[in-house]
Coordinates of C-alpha atoms and ligand atoms in Angstrom, one line a residue:
T830 CA 187.5 128.8 85.5
A831 CA 185.6 130.3 88.5
T832 CA 182.9 131.6 86.1
T833 CA 182.3 128.2 84.5
T834 CA 182.2 126.6 88.0
T835 CA 179.7 129.1 89.2
A836 CA 177.6 128.7 86.1
T837 CA 177.6 124.9 86.4
R838 CA 176.6 125.1 90.1
A839 CA 173.9 127.5 89.4
M840 CA 172.4 125.1 86.9
A841 CA 172.4 122.4 89.5
L842 CA 170.2 124.4 91.8
P843 CA 166.4 123.8 91.7
R844 CA 164.7 125.5 88.9
A845 CA 162.5 128.5 89.9
L846 CA 158.8 127.9 90.0
A847 CA 156.5 130.1 87.9
T848 CA 155.1 133.1 89.7
Q849 CA 151.5 132.0 89.3
T850 CA 151.9 128.9 91.4
R851 CA 152.6 130.7 94.7
L852 CA 151.9 128.4 97.6
A853 CA 150.2 129.6 100.8
S854 CA 153.4 128.7 102.6
T855 CA 156.2 130.9 101.5
T856 CA 159.5 131.6 103.3
K857 CA 159.6 135.2 104.4
L858 CA 162.5 137.7 104.3
F859 CA 163.4 139.2 107.6
I860 CA 164.6 142.7 107.2
N861 CA 164.9 145.4 109.8
G862 CA 162.8 143.3 112.3
E863 CA 160.0 142.6 109.9
F864 CA 159.0 139.2 108.4
R865 CA 157.7 140.0 105.0
E866 CA 156.9 138.5 101.6
S867 CA 159.4 139.1 98.9
T868 CA 158.3 140.9 95.8
T869 CA 160.5 138.8 93.6
D870 CA 159.2 136.8 90.6
K871 CA 161.9 134.1 91.2
W872 CA 161.0 131.4 93.7
L873 CA 162.6 128.0 94.5
P874 CA 160.8 125.0 95.9
V875 CA 161.6 123.5 99.3
R876 CA 160.8 119.8 99.2
N877 CA 160.3 117.2 101.9
P878 CA 163.0 114.7 100.8
A879 CA 161.0 111.7 102.1
T880 CA 158.1 112.5 99.6
N881 CA 159.4 115.2 97.3
E882 CA 156.3 117.2 98.1
I883 CA 156.8 121.0 98.0
V884 CA 156.4 122.3 101.6
S885 CA 157.4 125.9 101.0
E886 CA 158.8 128.2 98.4
V887 CA 161.8 130.4 99.0
P888 CA 162.3 133.7 97.3
C889 CA 165.4 134.9 95.4
A890 CA 165.4 138.3 97.1
T891 CA 165.5 141.3 94.7
P892 CA 168.5 143.6 94.6
E893 CA 166.3 146.3 96.3
E894 CA 165.4 143.9 99.2
L895 CA 169.1 142.9 99.6
N896 CA 170.1 146.5 99.6
E897 CA 167.5 147.3 102.2
A898 CA 168.8 144.5 104.4
A899 CA 172.4 145.7 104.1
E900 CA 171.4 149.3 104.8
S901 CA 169.3 148.3 107.9
A902 CA 172.3 146.2 109.2
A903 CA 174.6 149.2 108.7
A904 CA 172.3 151.6 110.4
T905 CA 171.7 149.2 113.4
F906 CA 175.5 148.7 113.7
K907 CA 175.9 152.3 114.8
T908 CA 173.8 151.7 118.0
W909 CA 174.4 147.9 118.5
R910 CA 178.2 148.4 118.6
N911 CA 177.8 150.7 121.5
S912 CA 175.4 148.5 123.5
S913 CA 176.9 147.2 126.7
V914 CA 178.5 143.8 126.5
I915 CA 176.2 142.8 129.4
T916 CA 173.2 143.7 127.2
R917 CA 174.5 141.4 124.5
Q918 CA 175.3 138.7 127.0
N919 CA 171.7 138.8 128.3
V920 CA 170.3 138.5 124.8
M921 CA 172.4 135.4 124.3
F922 CA 171.2 134.0 127.7
K923 CA 167.6 134.5 126.6
L924 CA 168.2 133.1 123.1
Q925 CA 169.7 130.0 124.7
G926 CA 166.5 129.4 126.8
L927 CA 164.2 130.0 123.9
L928 CA 166.1 127.6 121.7
R929 CA 165.9 124.9 124.3
D930 CA 162.2 125.6 124.8
N931 CA 161.6 125.3 121.0
M932 CA 163.9 122.3 120.4
S933 CA 161.3 119.9 119.3
E934 CA 159.6 122.5 117.0
L935 CA 163.0 123.2 115.4
A936 CA 163.7 119.5 115.1
K937 CA 160.4 118.9 113.3
L938 CA 161.2 121.6 110.8
I939 CA 164.6 120.2 110.1
T940 CA 163.2 116.7 109.6
L941 CA 160.5 118.0 107.3
E942 CA 162.8 119.9 105.0
Q943 CA 166.2 118.2 105.4
G944 CA 165.1 114.6 106.1
K945 CA 167.3 113.6 109.0
T946 CA 165.7 111.7 111.9
L947 CA 164.0 113.7 114.7
A948 CA 166.6 112.6 117.3
D949 CA 169.4 113.6 115.0
A950 CA 167.7 116.9 114.3
E951 CA 167.6 117.6 118.0
G952 CA 171.4 117.0 118.0
D953 CA 171.7 119.5 115.2
V954 CA 169.9 122.1 117.4
L955 CA 171.8 121.2 120.5
R956 CA 175.2 121.6 118.9
G957 CA 174.1 125.1 117.8
I958 CA 172.8 125.9 121.3
Q959 CA 176.3 125.1 122.6
V960 CA 177.7 127.9 120.5
V961 CA 175.1 130.3 122.0
E962 CA 176.1 129.1 125.4
H963 CA 179.7 129.9 124.6
A964 CA 178.7 133.3 123.3
C965 CA 177.1 133.9 126.7
G966 CA 180.8 134.2 127.9
I967 CA 181.3 137.2 125.6
P968 CA 182.4 139.7 128.4
S969 CA 185.4 137.5 129.2
L970 CA 186.0 136.4 125.5
L971 CA 186.3 140.1 124.5
M972 CA 189.0 140.9 127.0
G973 CA 192.0 142.6 125.5
E974 CA 195.5 143.1 126.8
T975 CA 197.1 145.8 128.8
V976 CA 200.6 146.9 129.7
G977 CA 201.0 149.7 132.1
N978 CA 204.1 152.0 132.0
V979 CA 205.3 151.2 128.5
A980 CA 207.0 154.6 129.0
K981 CA 206.9 157.1 131.9
D982 CA 203.2 157.8 132.6
M983 CA 202.2 155.9 129.4
D984 CA 200.0 152.8 129.1
T985 CA 199.1 150.6 126.2
Y986 CA 196.0 148.5 126.0
S987 CA 193.9 146.8 123.3
Y988 CA 190.2 146.3 122.6
R989 CA 188.6 143.7 120.4
M990 CA 186.3 145.9 118.3
P991 CA 183.4 144.7 116.1
L992 CA 183.9 144.8 112.3
G993 CA 180.5 146.2 111.1
V994 CA 178.0 144.3 109.0
T995 CA 178.9 140.6 108.6
A996 CA 177.4 137.9 106.3
G997 CA 176.7 134.2 106.8
I998 CA 176.1 131.7 104.0
C999 CA 174.8 128.3 105.0
P1000 CA 174.6 124.7 103.6
F1001 CA 171.6 122.4 103.7
N1002 CA 173.0 119.7 106.0
F1003 CA 172.8 121.4 109.4
P1004 CA 169.9 123.9 109.1
A1005 CA 170.1 125.0 112.8
M1006 CA 173.6 124.3 113.9
I1007 CA 175.4 126.2 111.2
P1008 CA 173.3 129.5 111.3
L1009 CA 174.1 129.2 115.1
W1010 CA 177.8 128.9 114.4
M1011 CA 177.6 132.3 112.8
F1012 CA 175.2 135.0 114.0
P1013 CA 175.3 134.5 117.9
V1014 CA 179.1 135.0 117.9
S1015 CA 179.0 137.9 115.4
L1016 CA 176.2 139.7 117.2
A1017 CA 177.7 139.1 120.7
C1018 CA 180.9 140.8 119.4
G1019 CA 178.8 143.8 118.5
N1020 CA 178.4 143.2 114.7
T1021 CA 175.2 143.0 112.7
M1022 CA 174.5 140.3 110.1
L1023 CA 172.8 139.3 106.9
L1024 CA 172.3 135.5 107.0
K1025 CA 171.5 133.4 104.0
P1026 CA 170.1 130.0 105.0
S1027 CA 170.3 127.2 102.5
E1028 CA 167.6 127.6 99.9
R1029 CA 166.8 123.9 100.3
D1030 CA 165.8 124.1 104.0
P1031 CA 165.4 127.6 105.4
G1032 CA 162.6 126.8 107.9
A1033 CA 164.6 126.2 111.1
A1034 CA 166.8 129.3 110.5
M1035 CA 163.6 131.4 110.1
L1036 CA 162.2 130.1 113.4
I1037 CA 165.6 130.8 115.0
A1038 CA 165.4 134.4 113.7
K1039 CA 162.0 134.8 115.3
L1040 CA 163.4 133.5 118.6
A1041 CA 166.4 135.9 118.3
Q1042 CA 163.9 138.8 118.0
E1043 CA 162.1 137.6 121.1
A1044 CA 165.4 137.3 122.9
G1045 CA 166.0 141.0 122.3
V1046 CA 168.1 141.2 119.1
P1047 CA 167.2 144.7 117.9
D1048 CA 165.6 145.3 114.5
G1049 CA 168.2 145.3 111.8
A1050 CA 170.9 143.5 113.8
L1051 CA 170.0 140.1 112.2
N1052 CA 168.5 140.0 108.7
M1053 CA 167.5 136.9 106.8
V1054 CA 168.0 137.0 103.1
H1055 CA 167.2 134.3 100.6
G1056 CA 168.2 133.1 97.2
S1057 CA 171.1 131.3 95.5
V1058 CA 174.1 132.6 93.5
D1059 CA 172.9 136.2 92.9
T1060 CA 172.2 136.7 96.6
V1061 CA 175.6 135.2 97.5
N1062 CA 177.3 137.5 95.0
F1063 CA 175.5 140.5 96.5
L1064 CA 177.0 139.5 99.9
C1065 CA 180.5 139.2 98.4
D1066 CA 180.2 142.6 96.8
N1067 CA 178.2 144.9 99.1
E1068 CA 180.3 147.7 100.6
H1069 CA 178.8 147.5 104.1
I1070 CA 179.8 143.9 104.6
K1071 CA 183.2 143.5 106.2
A1072 CA 183.3 139.7 106.8
I1073 CA 181.8 136.6 105.3
S1074 CA 181.3 133.2 107.0
F1075 CA 180.7 130.3 104.6
V1076 CA 180.0 126.6 105.1
G1077 CA 179.3 124.4 102.1
S1078 CA 180.8 122.8 99.0
D1079 CA 184.2 123.4 97.5
N1080 CA 183.0 125.2 94.4
A1081 CA 180.9 127.7 96.2
G1082 CA 183.4 128.1 99.0
M1083 CA 186.3 128.9 96.7
H1084 CA 184.2 131.3 94.7
I1085 CA 183.1 133.2 97.8
W1086 CA 186.6 133.2 99.1
N1087 CA 188.0 134.6 95.9
R1088 CA 185.3 137.2 95.3
G1089 CA 184.8 138.2 99.0
S1090 CA 188.5 138.6 99.8
G1091 CA 189.1 140.2 96.4
N1092 CA 186.7 142.9 97.6
G1093 CA 188.8 143.3 100.8
K1094 CA 186.5 141.3 103.1
R1095 CA 187.5 138.8 105.7
V1096 CA 186.3 135.3 104.6
Q1097 CA 186.2 132.0 106.6
S1098 CA 185.2 129.2 104.3
N1099 CA 184.5 125.7 105.6
M1100 CA 184.2 123.2 102.7
G1101 CA 184.1 119.6 101.6
A1102 CA 185.7 116.5 103.2
K1103 CA 186.6 112.9 102.9
N1104 CA 187.1 111.8 106.5
H1105 CA 189.0 108.5 107.1
G1106 CA 188.5 106.2 110.0
V1107 CA 191.7 104.1 110.5
I1108 CA 191.1 100.8 112.2
L1109 CA 193.9 99.0 113.9
P1110 CA 193.4 95.3 114.5
D1111 CA 193.8 95.7 118.3
A1112 CA 190.7 98.0 118.6
N1113 CA 187.6 97.0 120.5
K1114 CA 185.8 95.3 117.6
T1115 CA 182.1 95.8 118.5
A1116 CA 182.4 99.4 119.7
T1117 CA 184.6 100.3 116.7
L1118 CA 182.2 98.7 114.1
N1119 CA 179.2 100.4 115.7
A1120 CA 181.0 103.7 115.8
L1121 CA 181.9 103.4 112.1
V1122 CA 178.4 102.4 111.0
G1123 CA 176.8 105.3 112.9
A1124 CA 179.3 107.8 111.6
A1125 CA 179.2 106.6 108.0
F1126 CA 175.4 106.2 107.6
G1127 CA 173.9 108.5 110.2
A1128 CA 172.2 111.6 108.6
A1129 CA 172.4 109.5 105.4
G1130 CA 176.1 110.3 105.3
Q1131 CA 175.3 114.0 104.7
R1132 CA 177.6 115.3 107.5
C1133 CA 180.9 117.1 106.7
M1134 CA 182.4 115.1 109.6
A1135 CA 180.9 111.7 108.4
L1136 CA 183.4 108.9 108.4
S1137 CA 182.9 108.1 104.7
T1138 CA 186.2 106.2 104.2
V1139 CA 187.6 103.4 106.3
V1140 CA 191.2 102.2 106.2
L1141 CA 191.4 98.7 107.6
V1142 CA 194.9 97.9 108.8
G1143 CA 196.2 94.3 108.7
E1144 CA 193.8 91.7 110.2
A1145 CA 191.1 94.4 110.6
A1146 CA 190.4 93.7 106.9
S1147 CA 188.5 90.6 108.0
W1148 CA 186.0 92.7 109.9
S1149 CA 184.1 93.7 106.8
E1150 CA 181.6 90.8 107.1
D1151 CA 180.5 92.1 110.5
L1152 CA 180.4 95.6 109.2
I1153 CA 178.0 94.5 106.5
E1154 CA 175.7 92.9 109.0
L1155 CA 175.5 96.0 111.2
A1156 CA 174.9 98.3 108.2
R1157 CA 172.2 95.9 106.9
G1158 CA 170.4 96.2 110.2
L1159 CA 169.8 100.0 109.9
K1160 CA 166.3 101.0 109.2
V1161 CA 165.9 103.4 106.2
S1162 CA 162.7 105.5 106.3
A1163 CA 161.3 109.0 106.8
G1164 CA 163.0 110.9 109.6
D1165 CA 159.8 111.2 111.6
Q1166 CA 159.1 107.4 111.6
P1167 CA 159.9 105.6 114.8
G1168 CA 163.0 103.5 114.7
T1169 CA 164.5 105.2 111.6
D1170 CA 168.3 105.2 111.5
V1171 CA 168.8 106.6 108.0
G1172 CA 166.6 109.2 106.4
P1173 CA 166.4 110.3 102.8
M1174 CA 169.0 112.2 100.8
I1175 CA 168.4 115.9 100.2
S1176 CA 167.5 115.7 96.5
R1177 CA 167.0 113.4 93.5
E1178 CA 170.2 114.9 92.0
A1179 CA 172.3 114.2 95.1
M1180 CA 170.9 110.7 95.2
Q1181 CA 171.6 110.0 91.5
R1182 CA 175.1 111.4 91.9
A1183 CA 175.8 109.0 94.8
Y1184 CA 174.4 106.1 92.8
D1185 CA 176.6 107.0 89.9
L1186 CA 179.8 107.2 92.0
V1187 CA 179.0 103.7 93.5
E1188 CA 178.6 102.4 89.9
S1189 CA 181.9 104.0 88.9
G1190 CA 183.6 102.3 91.8
V1191 CA 182.3 98.9 90.6
Q1192 CA 183.4 99.6 87.1
Q1193 CA 186.8 100.6 88.3
G1194 CA 187.4 97.4 90.3
A1195 CA 185.9 97.9 93.8
K1196 CA 183.9 95.1 95.4
L1197 CA 180.2 96.1 96.2
L1198 CA 179.7 94.5 99.6
L1199 CA 176.3 96.1 100.3
D1200 CA 174.2 97.9 97.7
G1201 CA 171.6 100.4 99.0
R1202 CA 170.6 101.8 95.6
N1203 CA 167.1 101.6 94.3
I1204 CA 165.6 100.4 97.6
K1205 CA 161.9 100.7 98.3
V1206 CA 160.6 102.3 101.5
D1207 CA 157.1 101.3 102.6
G1208 CA 154.7 104.3 102.4
Y1209 CA 157.2 106.6 100.7
P1210 CA 157.4 105.7 97.0
D1211 CA 158.8 109.1 96.0
G1212 CA 161.6 109.7 98.6
N1213 CA 165.2 110.1 97.7
W1214 CA 166.3 106.8 99.1
M1215 CA 169.6 105.2 99.4
G1216 CA 170.4 102.6 101.9
P1217 CA 173.8 101.9 103.5
T1218 CA 176.2 101.0 100.8
I1219 CA 179.7 99.5 101.2
L1220 CA 182.5 99.3 98.7
S1221 CA 185.7 97.4 99.6
H1222 CA 189.1 97.1 97.8
V1223 CA 188.8 100.7 96.9
T1224 CA 192.0 102.3 95.6
T1225 CA 193.0 106.0 95.8
D1226 CA 192.7 106.4 92.0
M1227 CA 189.0 105.5 91.9
D1228 CA 186.4 108.3 91.5
C1229 CA 184.5 107.0 94.5
Y1230 CA 187.6 107.8 96.6
K1231 CA 188.5 111.0 94.9
E1232 CA 185.1 112.6 95.1
E1233 CA 183.1 113.6 98.2
I1234 CA 180.0 111.3 97.8
F1235 CA 178.0 113.0 100.6
G1236 CA 175.6 110.0 100.9
P1237 CA 175.3 106.8 102.9
V1238 CA 178.3 105.2 101.2
L1239 CA 181.3 103.8 103.0
V1240 CA 184.4 103.1 100.9
C1241 CA 187.0 100.7 102.4
L1242 CA 190.7 100.5 101.7
E1243 CA 193.0 97.9 103.0
V1244 CA 196.7 98.4 104.0
D1245 CA 199.2 96.5 106.0
T1246 CA 200.7 99.0 108.5
I1247 CA 199.8 102.1 110.4
D1248 CA 202.5 104.0 108.5
E1249 CA 200.8 103.1 105.2
A1250 CA 197.5 104.2 106.7
I1251 CA 198.9 107.6 107.8
E1252 CA 200.6 108.2 104.4
L1253 CA 197.3 107.4 102.6
V1254 CA 195.2 109.7 104.7
N1255 CA 197.8 112.5 104.4
K1256 CA 197.9 112.2 100.6
N1257 CA 194.1 113.1 100.5
R1258 CA 193.6 116.7 99.6
W1259 CA 191.0 117.3 102.3
G1260 CA 191.7 117.6 106.0
N1261 CA 188.5 118.1 107.8
G1262 CA 188.5 115.2 110.3
T1263 CA 189.8 111.7 110.9
A1264 CA 189.7 109.0 113.6
V1265 CA 191.9 106.2 114.7
F1266 CA 190.5 103.1 116.6
T1267 CA 193.0 101.2 118.7
N1268 CA 193.8 100.1 122.2
C1269 CA 197.5 101.1 121.9
G1270 CA 198.3 104.5 123.3
A1271 CA 201.6 104.7 121.5
A1272 CA 200.0 104.0 118.1
A1273 CA 197.2 106.6 118.9
R1274 CA 199.8 109.2 119.9
K1275 CA 201.8 108.6 116.7
F1276 CA 198.7 108.9 114.7
T1277 CA 197.5 112.2 116.3
F1278 CA 201.0 113.8 115.8
E1279 CA 201.7 112.6 112.2
I1280 CA 198.2 112.9 110.7
E1281 CA 197.5 116.1 108.8
A1282 CA 193.7 116.4 109.2
G1283 CA 192.6 119.2 111.5
Q1284 CA 190.2 117.3 113.8
V1285 CA 191.3 114.0 115.1
G1286 CA 189.3 111.4 117.1
V1287 CA 190.9 108.7 119.1
N1288 CA 188.2 106.0 119.4
V1289 CA 185.8 108.9 118.8
P1290 CA 184.2 108.7 115.3
I1291 CA 183.0 112.3 114.8
P1292 CA 185.4 114.5 116.7
V1293 CA 183.6 117.9 116.3
P1294 CA 185.0 120.0 119.1
L1295 CA 182.8 121.7 121.6
P1296 CA 182.7 125.5 121.2
M1297 CA 185.3 126.4 123.8
F1298 CA 187.6 125.0 121.1
S1299 CA 187.2 125.9 117.4
F1300 CA 186.1 123.8 114.3
T1301 CA 189.5 123.2 112.9
G1302 CA 189.3 121.5 109.5
N1303 CA 192.3 122.2 107.4
K1304 CA 193.9 121.6 103.9
A1305 CA 191.2 121.8 101.2
S1306 CA 188.4 121.7 103.8
F1307 CA 189.1 125.3 104.9
V1308 CA 190.3 128.6 103.6
G1309 CA 190.8 131.6 105.8
D1310 CA 193.0 132.2 108.8
L1311 CA 190.5 132.2 111.7
N1312 CA 188.2 129.2 112.3
F1313 CA 184.6 129.1 113.3
Y1314 CA 183.6 129.5 117.0
G1315 CA 185.8 129.2 120.1
K1316 CA 188.6 131.9 120.5
A1317 CA 189.2 132.0 116.8
G1318 CA 185.5 132.7 116.1
V1319 CA 185.7 135.8 118.4
Q1320 CA 188.9 136.9 116.6
F1321 CA 187.3 136.4 113.2
Y1322 CA 184.4 138.8 114.1
T1323 CA 186.6 141.4 115.8
Q1324 CA 189.6 143.5 115.0
L1325 CA 192.1 144.7 117.5
K1326 CA 192.5 148.3 118.4
T1327 CA 195.5 149.2 120.4
I1328 CA 195.6 152.5 122.4
T1329 CA 198.7 154.1 123.8
S1330 CA 197.9 156.9 126.2
L1331 CA 199.8 159.4 128.3
W1332 CA 198.3 161.1 131.4
R1333 CA 200.4 163.7 133.3
N1334 CA 199.4 166.4 135.7
S1335 CA 201.7 169.0 134.2
D1336 CA 203.5 169.9 131.0
A1337 CA 206.7 170.5 132.7
D1338 CA 208.5 167.6 130.9
V1339 CA 207.6 168.7 127.4
L1340 CA 209.5 171.9 126.7
K1341 CA 210.4 171.2 123.1
A1342 CA 208.9 169.3 120.1
A1343 CA 210.5 165.8 119.6
T1344 CA 211.3 165.1 116.0
V1345 CA 212.8 161.7 116.4
M1346 CA 210.8 158.5 116.3
P1347 CA 209.2 157.9 119.8
T1348 CA 211.1 155.1 121.5
M1349 CA 209.0 155.1 124.6
K1350 CA 211.8 155.1 127.1
Ligands
NAD2020 P1 176.5 124.2 98.6 O1 177.8 124.8 98.4 O2 175.7 123.7 97.4 O3 175.6 125.4 99.3 C1 176.0 126.1 100.3 C2 175.6 127.6 100.2 O4 176.2 128.1 99.0 C3 174.1 127.7 99.9 O5 173.6 128.8 100.7 C4 174.0 128.0 98.4 O6 173.0 128.9 98.1 C5 175.3 128.7 98.1 N1 175.8 128.3 96.7 C6 175.8 127.1 96.1 N2 176.4 127.1 94.9 C7 176.8 128.4 94.8 C8 177.6 129.0 93.8 N3 178.0 128.4 92.7 N4 178.0 130.3 94.0 C9 177.6 131.0 95.1 N5 176.9 130.4 96.1 C10 176.5 129.1 95.9 O7 176.6 123.1 99.7 P2 175.5 122.1 100.3 O8 175.2 121.1 99.2 O9 174.3 122.9 100.8 O10 176.2 121.5 101.5 C11 177.0 120.3 101.4 C12 178.5 120.6 101.4 O11 178.8 121.4 102.5 C13 179.4 119.4 101.5 O12 180.5 119.6 100.6 C14 179.9 119.4 102.9 O13 181.1 118.7 103.1 C15 180.0 120.8 103.2 N6 179.9 121.1 104.6 C16 181.1 121.5 105.2 C17 181.1 121.7 106.6 C18 182.4 122.1 107.2 O14 182.4 122.6 108.3 N7 183.6 121.8 106.6 C19 180.0 121.6 107.3 C20 178.8 121.3 106.7 C21 178.8 121.0 105.3

């Protein structure tokens, strides 16, 4: 049941530290424009995944603090909704510049708390900045529709109106990009927001909140609240909150969807994935193998658009030896060490889970071509290390195929034809992304039309659309009707209001009350 799932997930979260052991470095709440220490007695450790040292502690905000944040967002909405669209556009322009100026500081925070390499962390920030850049176009994005003369002297037009207070709930794997998928679009549309960064790596989101304040976001328009399940449940229940954006795992996403929409809120929920790369034998071999290795093992496989599964069609099955060589050549170390390709995994538990799923694959008959478990990394004896790992001869009934591993593990399946490959990918319950590698236009076209996944790459391994489009994962990877960013993002954070107006100089035409339904002739 949902309750059991929630309870199980709650237990998997890091245990709260005792109150007496408060570190100098604590993550602050940001409420009504003020960065302040929580009064809670429940704190969670934020660890550097390369060393497991605690770098900060994050509070589980108290119900009073959460209420205060919601009240301040509701109060600010009354003025922010009436700010001119040009004011909001200018705030986005300033935020864009500040984010670019602070790119390397943000990247350092991401690497410290999340583990990915500095270059990859800059990519995390950049993909978020691109959403802010799109939000700079808000005056055009908010344009409604008009029809003049729907009846004599009568006109109909629509506005995209803001919703009110919105909420954002973020995962650990993109500590800058995903908060930036949410609040810039919401605020540009005239809403206010309570944002909950991942409790594992809130540092980048907190610096972004400071930059948003500097950019001119008014007090109370953006509030940062922390915690885990209780904070999330507050966001699903609070009466001021009209819409919730969630990105993260299936269990949390379905819980939030059920609870939030049960309370009458809009919910968009981006969840888990198992993205398949389909390799046809006519593909450019070197480019394809490099693309696969980068997309499978980059960020230690902890991307929702990682290519974690490869389907080798026909003779492409013989490419696995070269795949192993390329994967073996990747350097595993701390994300701030020069030359690192693969950083640590987020936690001991996540690492052990990935180890266990690899073991289950071996037990269930897969071939372990490359084993990255239990590796030693010079200078970092306590990191959550897992090197690139490849399993071949995987079948769809194995746990390593059925589960999202979310680690540097590539599972390989072998089929004879493109039709079999398409059928296999379409049988998978998730539909976040997929990619085909080929030199045949007709095969690529067939693939893009017949495949069910919502984001398709043709010789492009991680086809995350730029924000003029939307992030369109589907099937079990998404619930909701309106996707993140792009036109759909603006639609998610607004509701249409349609006005029909009649302007006449005299009342000569209206001599009697009309009791029939207006037909607007
Ligand atoms: P997670 O679900 O553990 O955490 C995400 C957020 O949900 C956090 O803020 C956390 O506090 C909260 N949460 C966790 N368990 C909860 C529960 N039981 N009830 C209520 N709230 C809960 O996810 P994660 O481990 O941080 O992120 C990894 C997952 O996110 C992967 O499954 C990955 O595929 C997915 N993801 C998806 C996308 C996408 O766009 N589809 C993007 C990034 C990550």
